[in-house]
Every structure is written in structure tokens, then in C-alpha cells.
Amino acid sequence: MPSATVENYLKSILKLSMECERGEVPMGMIATSLGVTPGTATSMMKNLQKEKWLSYKSRKGVRLTPSGKKIGMIMIRRHRLLETFLVETLGLDWSEIHEEAEVLEHAISEKVLERLDIFLGKPRHDPHGHPIPTKNGIIRRLPKKTLLDSLVGTKMKIESILDQSPEFLTFAQAKGLMPGRMVTLVKNEKVADTIELQVEKMPKFSLGYKTAQKILVSD
Amino acid sequence: MPSATVENYLKSILKLSMECERGEVPMGMIATSLGVTPGTATSMMKNLQKEKWLSYKSRKGVRLTPSGKKIGMIMIRRHRLLETFLVETLGLDWSEIHEEAEVLEHAISEKVLERLDIFLGKPRHDPHGHPIPTKNGIIRRLPKKTLLDSLVGTKMKIESILDQSPEFLTFAQAKGLMPGRMVTLVKNEKVADTIELQVEKMPKFSLGYKTAQKILVSD
DNA sequence: GTATAGTTTTTGATTAGTCAAAGTGTAGCA
DNA sequence: TGCTACACTTTGACTAATCAAAAACTATAC
Ligand SMILES: [Mn+2]
Ligand SMILES: [Mn+2]
Ligand SMILES: [Mn+2]
Ligand SMILES: [Mn+2]
């Protein structure tokens, strides 16, 4: 029923509302995240409210209704299952799958998706370590701990990569920064704004603070 | 570059021009085949001509240029490879894949398609027996012989099913009318407009003349 | 040769999604 | 308490794709 455009809006709004937990999602964030002008976002919010997918308070922001949340969650599921298929079955690189899935997610039917889920063995997370919601919209909470929050000398497991850009993903892969790998924080240079890392037996390397926050880990 | 709508138009026009070999494809056929009003087809033809995908002569019809033909052929390839994937890999029924592929064909990139082609072992025809064009747009010619053109008592191989409707495909499957099966024309009742058939060791059954022409065979 | 039926084209309108640019509201500083 | 900068909304315009209905052709059939 919703158009591909509407699907993208609802998915983005859901992701934003899960990230920055603060009630309403503001217009600016929505516009930026979808790459449209603020006016476009405003007028779209009115349409989405008319369809009962969210409630919109002028100059306050927007909050998804259960039906809007449901569509958003379905889109996240489609996206991540497709990414998994593209890497696991077709052997594409994890840096190039996001854009592919961004289009395919609007074309795949519920029926095909469920077959794909079975074919893939009901995976729990995509190649970037992002949790895949169940058919009923239940999604695992990601750990909040980033590489930056860890203590020097401790060994941690990489859970998830938050940056989807091909450039960063290619870099991360080269350094071994991938979900499942074990990483040790060798040094934390506060003054230089960097940390030094070692992934398993690979060579050490440095990461800026900002980048370090894009890697989620668990002990 | 072309929108999904344009892709559908070019694919349909190419298929029509291959079926009814008579120079130009008339407006009415295009409109019917795409399920739009004649006026819509006319105005779209002007746009497609502007983009150099075809040449349009008012009240004559339309003829694809090489670039239009190329896009059309790519769409046929995408459609048929996707149908093959949906049946071979995901196990969907051959009666339900046409509609799925009709949407997915606009969402799949060249890169993913070529991976899929390799994954499937470079199939030469789809589940309905339709030939899959190569990457360079070369397509096998279908036999022109239908069940109706065959002699009583001869055993023939089913090559292709021309009707895409789920109802007919479900019926055909139940009767064993599928590409690769051997079929014998038992009787030809001209006065009753029917033929009687036997597929391998399955029970005999009848088909109307019109329907019989939807099944392509070879000796 | 005209009348007519069937096709095709034209015209005018609609919808979804978008932008640019002008206008408005407000949070926080002075 | 008032000002200003920034966030947001409004307005007017545009494009792609479509339809309904009126108008214009054209191929026959008589
Ligand atoms: Mn998308
Ligand atoms: Mn991902
Ligand atoms: Mn299509
Ligand atoms: Mn087919």
C-alpha cells in the first residue's frame, strides 16, 4: 500500500527515533536523513499523518503510530535480509550492498522475503552486525558500548559497524574491523584524539575518537 | 537511466515487435499490453522518441531503435533470470513468479544480475521455457510449432508455455504440461474444436484449439 | 464516393513528489 | 525583556504518469 517513497520515510523515521531517544523526531533530521529539503519533509509529514502512520506537531516533530512503526520495521527487516543474501549467497562485498538493498527492499514481496529468510537459515544479523527484526517486528537491542568506551588492555568482540559508507567499510575490512572479530585496545591517546588497536594477530593501527564510536563492541 | 515505467514500455514493445512481425507496432497493442488508455500510450511514445528509444509515426505505429531494443532485451533478461531464481532457488510456484519478477526486474542492478546468472549456472530458459537473452542481447528463437500444428500419434517435447496467467499455469502443471515433458497428440476433433493429449504416463485430457496454440513443441 | 466504425490523437485535469525562496516562530542570549 | 539566528512552514512552480472525453483521422463497406 505505501509507496517506495513512503516506505523510505517511515524506515528512516523509525531508525532516527531508535537512535536519538527523545520522544519526537525533529523535521531537520528527517530532511537530512532522506536528502530532501525541509519543506518537502514538512509536507510529507502531513500526508503521513493523514494516513495515520505518525502524529505530527508543528515545530515539535513527529512520532510514529504503531502502524507506522510496523511498516518501518518491515523495511528494516527487508533491507537487512537482502544485504545478508547479497553477501552470503551472491558474494558481493559488504561495502556495496547497502545501496543495492536500498532499492530492492521496495520490490520484494512478503512471500519472497520469507522464502529468502528460510533459505538463509533465519539469520539474526546482517553483514554489518545489525540485528534483523523478526517477522513480528521484534528487534534485538544493540549494545551501546563503543570502542571508545573500553579500557586499555581489554579484549572485546566486535558487534556492529555503524557507518554504511563504502569507503569506511572497505577500510574497516582491510583492518579486520568486522563483526565477530576480537579486538584489543592497545593505547588511548586523549591528547591526540586517537586510540590504537589490534585485531587478533593483525598489525596495529590507529583510529580517531569519532571513528572509534562507529564500532560497537561487547566483552 | 530509464524509469521503471519506461522500462516496462520498452520491454513490452520489444516483445510485441518480436511476436507480430510487421514493421511498426500499433498504438492499440501497446496500450492494451500495458493496461493504459490509448492517449497515455500516444503521449508516452512522444517522450520515448524524444529520448531516441524509438521512432514514432502518427497513426502508423512505433519501431524501436537499437538503444531502445537493448534496454528492452535487458529487461527480458532480468525478468527471466529472476523467474528462474524464484523457482529454482526459493521454490516458488511457476504460477506466481511472473508478477514478482515484474516488480523485481526494475530494482536489480547489472552487478547483482550477473552474480545471479552465475549462481544459477547461466540458465538458457526460464521456468516457462522462454529463452533468456545473453548479456549482449542475443536471444534464441522459439520454435513456431504449437500443439495444434502436430500430427496425431506423434510424440513431441514441450518447449514453452505462452500463457502467463496463474490460473492457466496451475492447470497446465496439474496436467503435466511443462517444458521438457513428452506429449502425444491422441486425437484431433476438428468439429469439436478440441484435441486429446497424453503427457507421458499421465491420464489423457482435452484442450481447446485456442489453448493448444499456447503450447510450443518440437519433435 | 460517401457513411460509419474503429483507431488514434488532443485537450484538460489530477496526483505524488519534489525544490526554491519567502515568510514565520522560538530558544536562548544580552 | 527584547533581538537574533536557526529551524521550520508556506507558497508557487515543476515533472512524470496517468485518465476521461472530445476531436480527428482512416479503412472499409456499401
Ligand atoms: Mn529504500
Ligand atoms: Mn547493514
Ligand atoms: Mn515490470
Ligand atoms: Mn516466464
Short mmCIF file of C-alpha atoms (C1' of nucleotides) and ligand atoms in Angstrom, two decimals:
data_model
loop_
_atom_site.label_atom_id
_atom_site.label_comp_id
_atom_site.label_asym_id
_atom_site.label_seq_id
_atom_site.Cartn_x
_atom_site.Cartn_y
_atom_site.Cartn_z
CA MET A 1 0.00 0.00 0.00
CA PRO A 2 2.63 2.64 0.89
CA SER A 3 4.78 3.86 -2.00
CA ALA A 4 8.53 3.29 -2.05
CA THR A 5 8.96 6.92 -1.01
CA VAL A 6 6.69 6.49 2.00
CA GLU A 7 8.49 3.27 2.92
CA ASN A 8 11.78 5.15 2.97
CA TYR A 9 10.37 7.92 5.15
CA LEU A 10 8.89 5.51 7.67
CA LYS A 11 12.06 3.42 7.83
CA SER A 12 14.23 6.49 8.34
CA ILE A 13 11.97 7.97 10.98
CA LEU A 14 11.93 4.67 12.85
CA LYS A 15 15.71 4.44 12.77
CA LEU A 16 16.08 8.04 13.93
CA SER A 17 13.60 7.51 16.76
CA MET A 18 15.56 4.46 17.92
CA GLU A 19 18.90 6.28 17.80
CA CYS A 20 18.16 9.62 19.40
CA GLU A 21 15.67 8.56 22.06
CA ARG A 22 13.82 11.80 22.76
CA GLY A 23 10.13 11.47 22.00
CA GLU A 24 9.62 13.34 18.78
CA VAL A 25 11.91 13.21 15.78
CA PRO A 26 12.54 16.76 14.51
CA MET A 27 11.99 17.80 10.89
CA GLY A 28 15.60 18.71 10.22
CA MET A 29 16.78 15.20 10.99
CA ILE A 30 14.20 13.67 8.71
CA ALA A 31 15.03 16.00 5.84
CA THR A 32 18.76 15.40 6.20
CA SER A 33 18.41 11.68 6.51
CA LEU A 34 16.32 11.47 3.34
CA GLY A 35 18.25 14.07 1.40
CA VAL A 36 15.26 16.34 0.76
CA THR A 37 14.62 20.00 1.58
CA PRO A 38 12.93 20.82 4.91
CA GLY A 39 9.79 21.96 3.10
CA THR A 40 9.47 18.62 1.39
CA ALA A 41 9.77 16.82 4.71
CA THR A 42 7.13 19.05 6.32
CA SER A 43 4.62 18.46 3.56
CA MET A 44 5.27 14.74 3.55
CA MET A 45 4.70 14.58 7.31
CA LYS A 46 1.23 15.99 6.79
CA ASN A 47 0.45 13.25 4.30
CA LEU A 48 1.83 10.55 6.59
CA GLN A 49 -0.26 11.90 9.44
CA LYS A 50 -3.35 11.85 7.23
CA GLU A 51 -2.64 8.15 6.61
CA LYS A 52 -2.27 7.61 10.38
CA TRP A 53 1.32 6.44 10.18
CA LEU A 54 2.54 9.14 12.55
CA SER A 55 1.48 12.15 14.53
CA TYR A 56 2.98 15.47 13.62
CA LYS A 57 3.19 18.53 15.84
CA SER A 58 4.21 21.67 14.02
CA ARG A 59 7.69 22.79 15.09
CA LYS A 60 7.84 19.90 17.56
CA GLY A 61 8.43 16.88 15.43
CA VAL A 62 6.97 13.56 14.63
CA ARG A 63 6.17 10.28 16.38
CA LEU A 64 5.29 7.03 14.64
CA THR A 65 1.99 5.30 15.37
CA PRO A 66 2.02 1.51 15.82
CA SER A 67 1.07 1.03 12.16
CA GLY A 68 3.84 3.38 11.03
CA LYS A 69 6.32 1.61 13.27
CA LYS A 70 5.26 -1.70 11.82
CA ILE A 71 5.94 -0.61 8.25
CA GLY A 72 9.27 0.86 9.27
CA MET A 73 10.27 -2.37 10.97
CA ILE A 74 9.26 -4.44 7.94
CA MET A 75 11.50 -2.25 5.82
CA ILE A 76 14.46 -2.72 8.16
CA ARG A 77 13.89 -6.47 8.02
CA ARG A 78 13.74 -6.47 4.24
CA HIS A 79 16.83 -4.33 3.96
CA ARG A 80 18.95 -6.43 6.26
CA LEU A 81 17.81 -9.80 4.97
CA LEU A 82 18.58 -8.63 1.45
CA GLU A 83 22.02 -7.42 2.49
CA THR A 84 22.68 -10.81 4.01
CA PHE A 85 21.58 -12.56 0.83
CA LEU A 86 23.76 -10.35 -1.35
CA VAL A 87 26.86 -11.16 0.72
CA GLU A 88 26.20 -14.76 1.76
CA THR A 89 24.67 -16.13 -1.42
CA LEU A 90 25.85 -13.91 -4.24
CA GLY A 91 29.22 -12.99 -2.76
CA LEU A 92 29.05 -9.22 -3.11
CA ASP A 93 31.33 -7.10 -0.97
CA TRP A 94 29.85 -5.70 2.24
CA SER A 95 30.74 -2.20 1.09
CA GLU A 96 28.45 -2.29 -1.95
CA ILE A 97 25.33 -3.95 -0.63
CA HIS A 98 23.68 -1.06 1.18
CA GLU A 99 22.75 0.82 -1.97
CA GLU A 100 21.54 -2.35 -3.67
CA ALA A 101 19.31 -3.24 -0.73
CA GLU A 102 18.01 0.32 -0.58
CA VAL A 103 16.30 -0.30 -3.93
CA LEU A 104 15.45 -4.00 -3.68
CA GLU A 105 13.71 -3.54 -0.31
CA HIS A 106 10.81 -1.84 -2.13
CA ALA A 107 10.42 -4.55 -4.75
CA ILE A 108 10.44 -7.76 -2.73
CA SER A 109 7.13 -9.25 -1.61
CA GLU A 110 6.41 -10.69 1.81
CA LYS A 111 6.25 -14.13 0.29
CA VAL A 112 9.63 -13.94 -1.39
CA LEU A 113 11.14 -12.41 1.72
CA GLU A 114 10.01 -15.27 3.93
CA ARG A 115 11.42 -17.79 1.46
CA LEU A 116 14.67 -15.90 1.47
CA ASP A 117 14.70 -15.90 5.27
CA ILE A 118 14.36 -19.68 5.30
CA PHE A 119 16.91 -20.11 2.51
CA LEU A 120 19.43 -18.07 4.52
CA GLY A 121 18.73 -20.03 7.71
CA LYS A 122 16.90 -17.24 9.54
CA PRO A 123 19.94 -15.06 10.18
CA ARG A 124 19.88 -12.82 13.26
CA HIS A 125 22.06 -10.02 11.91
CA ASP A 126 23.23 -8.61 8.63
CA PRO A 127 26.83 -8.44 7.36
CA HIS A 128 27.42 -5.19 9.27
CA GLY A 129 26.30 -6.77 12.52
CA HIS A 130 22.92 -5.02 12.56
CA PRO A 131 20.12 -7.07 14.12
CA ILE A 132 17.40 -8.33 11.79
CA PRO A 133 13.87 -7.82 13.16
CA THR A 134 11.62 -10.87 13.28
CA LYS A 135 8.55 -11.11 11.10
CA ASN A 136 6.59 -9.73 14.07
CA GLY A 137 8.81 -6.69 14.35
CA ILE A 138 10.87 -7.71 17.36
CA ILE A 139 14.42 -6.41 17.16
CA ARG A 140 17.42 -7.15 19.36
CA ARG A 141 18.79 -4.12 21.17
CA LEU A 142 22.33 -3.27 20.07
CA PRO A 143 25.00 -2.91 22.78
CA LYS A 144 25.70 0.76 23.49
CA LYS A 145 29.37 0.20 24.20
CA THR A 146 31.70 1.55 21.52
CA LEU A 147 35.42 1.04 21.04
CA LEU A 148 35.89 4.38 22.73
CA ASP A 149 34.16 3.28 25.93
CA SER A 150 36.51 0.35 26.51
CA LEU A 151 39.51 0.06 28.79
CA VAL A 152 43.09 -0.20 27.56
CA GLY A 153 44.27 -3.82 27.50
CA THR A 154 40.84 -5.48 27.42
CA LYS A 155 39.95 -7.75 24.58
CA MET A 156 36.48 -7.25 23.10
CA LYS A 157 34.29 -8.73 20.44
CA ILE A 158 33.24 -6.52 17.54
CA GLU A 159 29.44 -6.48 17.33
CA SER A 160 28.49 -3.95 14.74
CA ILE A 161 29.68 -1.25 12.33
CA LEU A 162 27.52 1.86 12.29
CA ASP A 163 28.96 3.57 9.21
CA GLN A 164 27.43 2.42 5.91
CA SER A 165 29.73 4.35 3.58
CA PRO A 166 31.59 2.15 1.08
CA GLU A 167 34.86 3.95 1.81
CA PHE A 168 34.74 3.29 5.53
CA LEU A 169 33.61 -0.31 5.08
CA THR A 170 36.47 -1.02 2.69
CA PHE A 171 38.92 0.47 5.19
CA ALA A 172 37.37 -1.47 8.07
CA GLN A 173 37.59 -4.73 6.20
CA ALA A 174 41.25 -4.17 5.40
CA LYS A 175 41.97 -3.61 9.09
CA GLY A 176 39.93 -6.61 10.19
CA LEU A 177 37.25 -4.50 11.84
CA MET A 178 34.36 -6.85 11.18
CA PRO A 179 31.60 -8.31 13.36
CA GLY A 180 32.80 -11.37 15.27
CA ARG A 181 36.50 -10.44 15.33
CA MET A 182 38.29 -9.90 18.64
CA VAL A 183 39.93 -6.52 19.14
CA THR A 184 42.25 -5.19 21.84
CA LEU A 185 42.55 -1.53 22.79
CA VAL A 186 46.33 -1.07 22.92
CA LYS A 187 46.55 2.60 23.71
CA ASN A 188 44.27 5.59 24.27
CA GLU A 189 45.92 8.93 23.36
CA LYS A 190 43.48 11.50 24.71
CA VAL A 191 45.58 14.47 23.61
CA ALA A 192 45.85 13.15 20.06
CA ASP A 193 42.22 12.18 19.87
CA THR A 194 43.14 8.63 18.79
CA ILE A 195 43.18 5.06 20.01
CA GLU A 196 45.49 2.28 18.94
CA LEU A 197 44.00 -1.12 18.18
CA GLN A 198 44.99 -4.65 17.39
CA VAL A 199 42.59 -7.09 15.77
CA GLU A 200 43.62 -10.66 16.52
CA LYS A 201 47.13 -11.25 15.03
CA MET A 202 46.92 -8.40 12.52
CA PRO A 203 49.14 -5.30 12.58
CA LYS A 204 48.25 -2.50 14.98
CA PHE A 205 46.64 0.67 13.68
CA SER A 206 45.06 3.89 14.91
CA LEU A 207 41.56 5.28 14.82
CA GLY A 208 40.26 8.76 15.63
CA TYR A 209 37.81 9.14 18.50
CA LYS A 210 34.94 9.98 16.19
CA THR A 211 35.52 6.91 14.08
CA ALA A 212 36.00 4.70 17.14
CA GLN A 213 32.43 5.49 18.13
CA LYS A 214 31.18 3.87 14.96
CA ILE A 215 32.31 0.43 16.16
CA LEU A 216 30.12 -1.31 18.72
CA VAL A 217 31.70 -3.97 20.93
CA SER A 218 30.92 -6.34 23.79
CA ASP A 219 33.21 -8.06 26.31
CA MET B 1 18.56 5.97 -16.52
CA PRO B 2 15.08 4.99 -17.78
CA SER B 3 12.35 4.89 -15.13
CA ALA B 4 10.57 1.66 -14.25
CA THR B 5 7.65 2.85 -16.37
CA VAL B 6 9.84 3.40 -19.40
CA GLU B 7 11.49 0.02 -18.86
CA ASN B 8 8.07 -1.62 -18.98
CA TYR B 9 7.11 0.19 -22.16
CA LEU B 10 10.32 -0.74 -23.96
CA LYS B 11 10.13 -4.36 -22.85
CA SER B 12 6.51 -4.68 -23.98
CA ILE B 13 7.15 -3.01 -27.32
CA LEU B 14 10.10 -5.30 -27.95
CA LYS B 15 8.03 -8.37 -27.15
CA LEU B 16 5.18 -7.18 -29.36
CA SER B 17 7.56 -6.47 -32.23
CA MET B 18 9.00 -9.99 -31.93
CA GLU B 19 5.57 -11.63 -31.84
CA CYS B 20 3.65 -9.86 -34.58
CA GLU B 21 6.42 -9.32 -37.12
CA ARG B 22 5.08 -6.43 -39.18
CA GLY B 23 7.39 -3.44 -39.03
CA GLU B 24 5.67 -0.98 -36.75
CA VAL B 25 3.89 -1.83 -33.52
CA PRO B 26 0.49 -0.07 -33.42
CA MET B 27 -0.66 2.11 -30.52
CA GLY B 28 -3.58 -0.05 -29.54
CA MET B 29 -1.39 -3.06 -28.89
CA ILE B 30 0.95 -1.05 -26.72
CA ALA B 31 -1.89 0.46 -24.72
CA THR B 32 -3.55 -2.91 -24.19
CA SER B 33 -0.34 -4.68 -23.31
CA LEU B 34 0.49 -2.07 -20.66
CA GLY B 35 -3.05 -1.61 -19.40
CA VAL B 36 -3.18 2.13 -20.06
CA THR B 37 -5.54 4.25 -22.16
CA PRO B 38 -4.60 4.90 -25.80
CA GLY B 39 -3.96 8.57 -25.06
CA THR B 40 -1.44 7.67 -22.42
CA ALA B 41 0.39 5.40 -24.84
CA THR B 42 0.47 8.10 -27.53
CA SER B 43 1.92 10.70 -25.22
CA MET B 44 4.47 8.26 -23.85
CA MET B 45 5.60 7.37 -27.38
CA LYS B 46 6.44 11.02 -27.97
CA ASN B 47 8.63 11.04 -24.89
CA LEU B 48 10.33 7.80 -25.86
CA GLN B 49 11.01 9.19 -29.31
CA LYS B 50 12.50 12.32 -27.77
CA GLU B 51 14.86 10.06 -25.84
CA LYS B 52 15.76 8.23 -29.09
CA TRP B 53 14.50 4.86 -27.89
CA LEU B 54 12.09 4.50 -30.78
CA SER B 55 10.69 6.25 -33.81
CA TYR B 56 7.03 7.08 -33.82
CA LYS B 57 4.89 7.76 -36.87
CA SER B 58 1.49 9.21 -36.09
CA ARG B 59 -1.27 6.68 -36.82
CA LYS B 60 1.33 4.22 -38.13
CA GLY B 61 2.99 2.90 -35.03
CA VAL B 62 6.33 2.62 -33.42
CA ARG B 63 9.70 0.96 -34.07
CA LEU B 64 12.48 0.54 -31.52
CA THR B 65 15.93 2.00 -32.19
CA PRO B 66 18.97 -0.13 -31.33
CA SER B 67 19.26 1.59 -27.94
CA GLY B 68 15.58 1.00 -27.21
CA LYS B 69 15.90 -2.61 -28.25
CA LYS B 70 18.89 -3.00 -25.98
CA ILE B 71 17.00 -1.78 -22.95
CA GLY B 72 14.04 -3.98 -23.80
CA MET B 73 16.29 -7.01 -24.11
CA ILE B 74 17.98 -6.27 -20.80
CA MET B 75 14.54 -6.19 -19.18
CA ILE B 76 13.59 -9.55 -20.68
CA ARG B 77 16.86 -10.99 -19.40
CA ARG B 78 16.27 -9.61 -15.91
CA HIS B 79 12.71 -10.84 -15.84
CA ARG B 80 13.51 -14.37 -16.91
CA LEU B 81 16.60 -14.79 -14.76
CA LEU B 82 14.62 -13.60 -11.75
CA GLU B 83 11.81 -16.02 -12.52
CA THR B 84 14.34 -18.81 -12.69
CA PHE B 85 15.81 -17.79 -9.35
CA LEU B 86 12.40 -17.63 -7.70
CA VAL B 87 11.56 -21.18 -8.78
CA GLU B 88 14.97 -22.88 -8.67
CA THR B 89 16.38 -21.32 -5.54
CA LEU B 90 13.46 -20.14 -3.46
CA GLY B 91 10.99 -22.81 -4.55
CA LEU B 92 8.06 -20.61 -5.52
CA ASP B 93 5.41 -22.00 -7.82
CA TRP B 94 5.76 -21.18 -11.50
CA SER B 95 2.28 -19.68 -11.48
CA GLU B 96 3.17 -16.90 -9.04
CA ILE B 97 6.58 -15.76 -10.23
CA HIS B 98 5.59 -13.59 -13.17
CA GLU B 99 4.11 -10.82 -11.04
CA GLU B 100 7.03 -10.94 -8.62
CA ALA B 101 9.57 -10.64 -11.43
CA GLU B 102 7.56 -7.82 -12.98
CA VAL B 103 8.49 -5.68 -9.97
CA LEU B 104 11.94 -7.01 -9.11
CA GLU B 105 13.20 -6.54 -12.68
CA HIS B 106 13.26 -2.78 -12.06
CA ALA B 107 15.17 -2.99 -8.81
CA ILE B 108 18.04 -5.35 -9.59
CA SER B 109 21.37 -3.89 -10.70
CA GLU B 110 23.52 -5.23 -13.53
CA LYS B 111 26.06 -6.37 -10.98
CA VAL B 112 23.61 -8.37 -8.90
CA LEU B 113 22.04 -9.81 -12.03
CA GLU B 114 25.35 -11.15 -13.32
CA ARG B 115 26.07 -12.74 -9.93
CA LEU B 116 22.65 -14.32 -10.01
CA ASP B 117 23.30 -15.62 -13.52
CA ILE B 118 26.49 -17.31 -12.34
CA PHE B 119 24.81 -18.62 -9.17
CA LEU B 120 22.06 -20.22 -11.28
CA GLY B 121 24.57 -21.75 -13.70
CA LYS B 122 23.79 -19.48 -16.66
CA PRO B 123 20.38 -20.95 -17.45
CA ARG B 124 19.20 -20.76 -21.07
CA HIS B 125 15.47 -20.56 -20.37
CA ASP B 126 13.09 -19.65 -17.59
CA PRO B 127 10.60 -21.97 -15.86
CA HIS B 128 8.03 -21.37 -18.61
CA GLY B 129 10.51 -22.41 -21.28
CA HIS B 130 11.15 -18.86 -22.50
CA PRO B 131 14.69 -18.26 -23.72
CA ILE B 132 16.89 -15.98 -21.62
CA PRO B 133 18.82 -13.43 -23.70
CA THR B 134 22.58 -13.28 -23.17
CA LYS B 135 24.22 -10.25 -21.60
CA ASN B 136 24.79 -8.99 -25.15
CA GLY B 137 21.14 -9.27 -26.06
CA ILE B 138 21.24 -12.42 -28.14
CA ILE B 139 18.09 -14.47 -27.77
CA ARG B 140 17.26 -17.95 -29.03
CA ARG B 141 14.38 -18.09 -31.47
CA LEU B 142 11.41 -20.05 -30.13
CA PRO B 143 10.02 -22.88 -32.30
CA LYS B 144 6.85 -21.77 -34.06
CA LYS B 145 5.22 -25.18 -33.87
CA THR B 146 2.32 -25.41 -31.43
CA LEU B 147 0.44 -28.44 -30.17
CA LEU B 148 -2.17 -27.68 -32.80
CA ASP B 149 0.28 -27.98 -35.66
CA SER B 150 1.28 -31.54 -34.80
CA LEU B 151 0.12 -34.82 -36.26
CA VAL B 152 -1.99 -37.35 -34.39
CA GLY B 153 0.15 -40.12 -32.92
CA THR B 154 3.47 -38.25 -32.88
CA LYS B 155 5.31 -37.74 -29.64
CA MET B 156 6.68 -34.26 -29.08
CA LYS B 157 8.70 -32.38 -26.49
CA ILE B 158 7.08 -29.43 -24.77
CA GLU B 159 9.25 -26.38 -25.26
CA SER B 160 7.38 -23.41 -23.90
CA ILE B 161 4.13 -22.16 -22.38
CA LEU B 162 2.96 -18.83 -23.77
CA ASP B 163 0.22 -18.02 -21.25
CA GLN B 164 1.45 -16.32 -18.07
CA SER B 165 -1.82 -16.32 -16.16
CA PRO B 166 -1.64 -18.08 -12.78
CA GLU B 167 -4.89 -19.95 -13.49
CA PHE B 168 -3.65 -21.47 -16.72
CA LEU B 169 -0.23 -22.29 -15.30
CA THR B 170 -1.78 -24.09 -12.33
CA PHE B 171 -3.95 -26.10 -14.72
CA ALA B 172 -1.02 -26.87 -17.00
CA GLN B 173 1.10 -28.08 -14.13
CA ALA B 174 -1.67 -30.39 -12.93
CA LYS B 175 -1.87 -31.93 -16.40
CA GLY B 176 1.90 -32.24 -16.75
CA LEU B 177 2.10 -29.60 -19.47
CA MET B 178 5.57 -28.33 -18.58
CA PRO B 179 8.72 -27.66 -20.59
CA GLY B 180 10.76 -30.81 -21.11
CA ARG B 181 7.84 -33.26 -20.82
CA MET B 182 6.93 -35.55 -23.74
CA VAL B 183 3.40 -35.24 -25.04
CA THR B 184 1.43 -37.30 -27.57
CA LEU B 185 -1.45 -35.99 -29.65
CA VAL B 186 -4.03 -38.76 -29.23
CA LYS B 187 -6.91 -37.34 -31.17
CA ASN B 188 -7.83 -34.20 -33.11
CA GLU B 189 -11.59 -33.47 -33.12
CA LYS B 190 -11.92 -30.69 -35.68
CA VAL B 191 -15.69 -30.44 -35.28
CA ALA B 192 -15.43 -30.08 -31.53
CA ASP B 193 -12.54 -27.65 -31.66
CA THR B 194 -10.51 -29.84 -29.29
CA ILE B 195 -7.50 -32.12 -29.20
CA GLU B 196 -6.86 -35.00 -26.85
CA LEU B 197 -3.45 -35.33 -25.26
CA GLN B 198 -1.39 -37.66 -23.16
CA VAL B 199 1.67 -36.48 -21.26
CA GLU B 200 4.00 -39.39 -20.55
CA LYS B 201 2.13 -41.93 -18.36
CA MET B 202 -0.42 -39.46 -17.04
CA PRO B 203 -4.16 -39.60 -17.75
CA LYS B 204 -5.41 -38.29 -21.08
CA PHE B 205 -7.20 -34.95 -21.24
CA SER B 206 -8.58 -32.46 -23.76
CA LEU B 207 -7.62 -28.96 -24.77
CA GLY B 208 -9.43 -26.40 -26.91
CA TYR B 209 -7.79 -25.27 -30.15
CA LYS B 210 -7.16 -21.79 -28.82
CA THR B 211 -5.46 -23.10 -25.72
CA ALA B 212 -3.47 -25.66 -27.71
CA GLN B 213 -1.81 -22.81 -29.55
CA LYS B 214 -0.34 -21.57 -26.27
CA ILE B 215 1.91 -24.65 -26.02
CA LEU B 216 5.03 -24.69 -28.17
CA VAL B 217 6.55 -28.06 -29.03
CA SER B 218 9.39 -29.65 -31.01
CA ASP B 219 9.82 -33.20 -32.35
"C1'" DG C 1 -17.82 8.22 -53.39
"C1'" DT C 2 -19.82 8.71 -49.02
"C1'" DA C 3 -21.15 6.85 -44.32
"C1'" DT C 4 -19.58 4.65 -40.50
"C1'" DA C 5 -16.95 2.03 -37.21
"C1'" DG C 6 -12.79 1.65 -35.21
"C1'" DT C 7 -8.41 3.63 -34.05
"C1'" DT C 8 -5.58 7.27 -32.61
"C1'" DT C 9 -4.64 11.95 -31.07
"C1'" DT C 10 -5.66 16.04 -28.44
"C1'" DT C 11 -7.01 18.51 -24.55
"C1'" DG C 12 -7.60 19.50 -19.87
"C1'" DA C 13 -7.29 17.73 -15.39
"C1'" DT C 14 -5.25 15.04 -11.46
"C1'" DT C 15 -1.80 13.00 -8.26
"C1'" DA C 16 2.74 12.18 -5.92
"C1'" DG C 17 6.86 14.04 -5.00
"C1'" DT C 18 9.92 17.44 -5.29
"C1'" DC C 19 12.57 22.36 -4.99
"C1'" DA C 20 13.47 27.43 -4.25
"C1'" DA C 21 12.62 31.10 -1.88
"C1'" DA C 22 9.89 33.85 1.06
"C1'" DG C 23 7.69 34.00 5.47
"C1'" DT C 24 7.11 32.65 10.43
"C1'" DG C 25 8.17 31.07 15.22
"C1'" DT C 26 11.05 30.39 19.08
"C1'" DA C 27 15.04 29.38 22.24
"C1'" DG C 28 18.40 31.43 24.23
"C1'" DC C 29 21.47 35.18 24.63
"C1'" DA C 30 22.12 40.08 26.01
"C1'" DT D 1 12.53 41.98 28.04
"C1'" DG D 2 13.74 42.26 23.57
"C1'" DC D 3 16.76 40.51 19.46
"C1'" DT D 4 18.61 37.44 16.57
"C1'" DA D 5 19.90 33.16 14.46
"C1'" DC D 6 18.29 28.99 13.18
"C1'" DA D 7 14.65 25.74 12.45
"C1'" DC D 8 10.59 25.18 10.42
"C1'" DT D 9 6.44 26.19 7.33
"C1'" DT D 10 4.20 28.14 3.44
"C1'" DT D 11 3.70 29.23 -1.25
"C1'" DG D 12 4.10 28.66 -6.00
"C1'" DA D 13 6.04 26.09 -9.52
"C1'" DC D 14 7.57 21.95 -11.88
"C1'" DT D 15 7.84 16.91 -13.73
"C1'" DA D 16 6.29 12.16 -14.74
"C1'" DA D 17 2.49 9.46 -15.38
"C1'" DT D 18 -1.90 8.91 -15.74
"C1'" DC D 19 -7.30 9.26 -17.17
"C1'" DA D 20 -11.73 10.87 -19.42
"C1'" DA D 21 -13.78 12.64 -23.00
"C1'" DA D 22 -13.87 15.22 -27.23
"C1'" DA D 23 -11.89 15.59 -31.81
"C1'" DA D 24 -9.65 13.85 -35.83
"C1'" DC D 25 -8.30 10.54 -38.80
"C1'" DT D 26 -8.67 6.11 -41.91
"C1'" DA D 27 -10.13 1.95 -43.81
"C1'" DT D 28 -13.80 -0.38 -45.28
"C1'" DA D 29 -18.42 -1.47 -46.78
"C1'" DC D 30 -21.90 -0.31 -49.23
MN MN E 1 14.97 2.33 0.14
MN MN E 2 23.53 -3.29 7.03
MN MN E 3 7.91 -4.63 -14.86
MN MN E 4 8.45 -16.58 -17.87
#
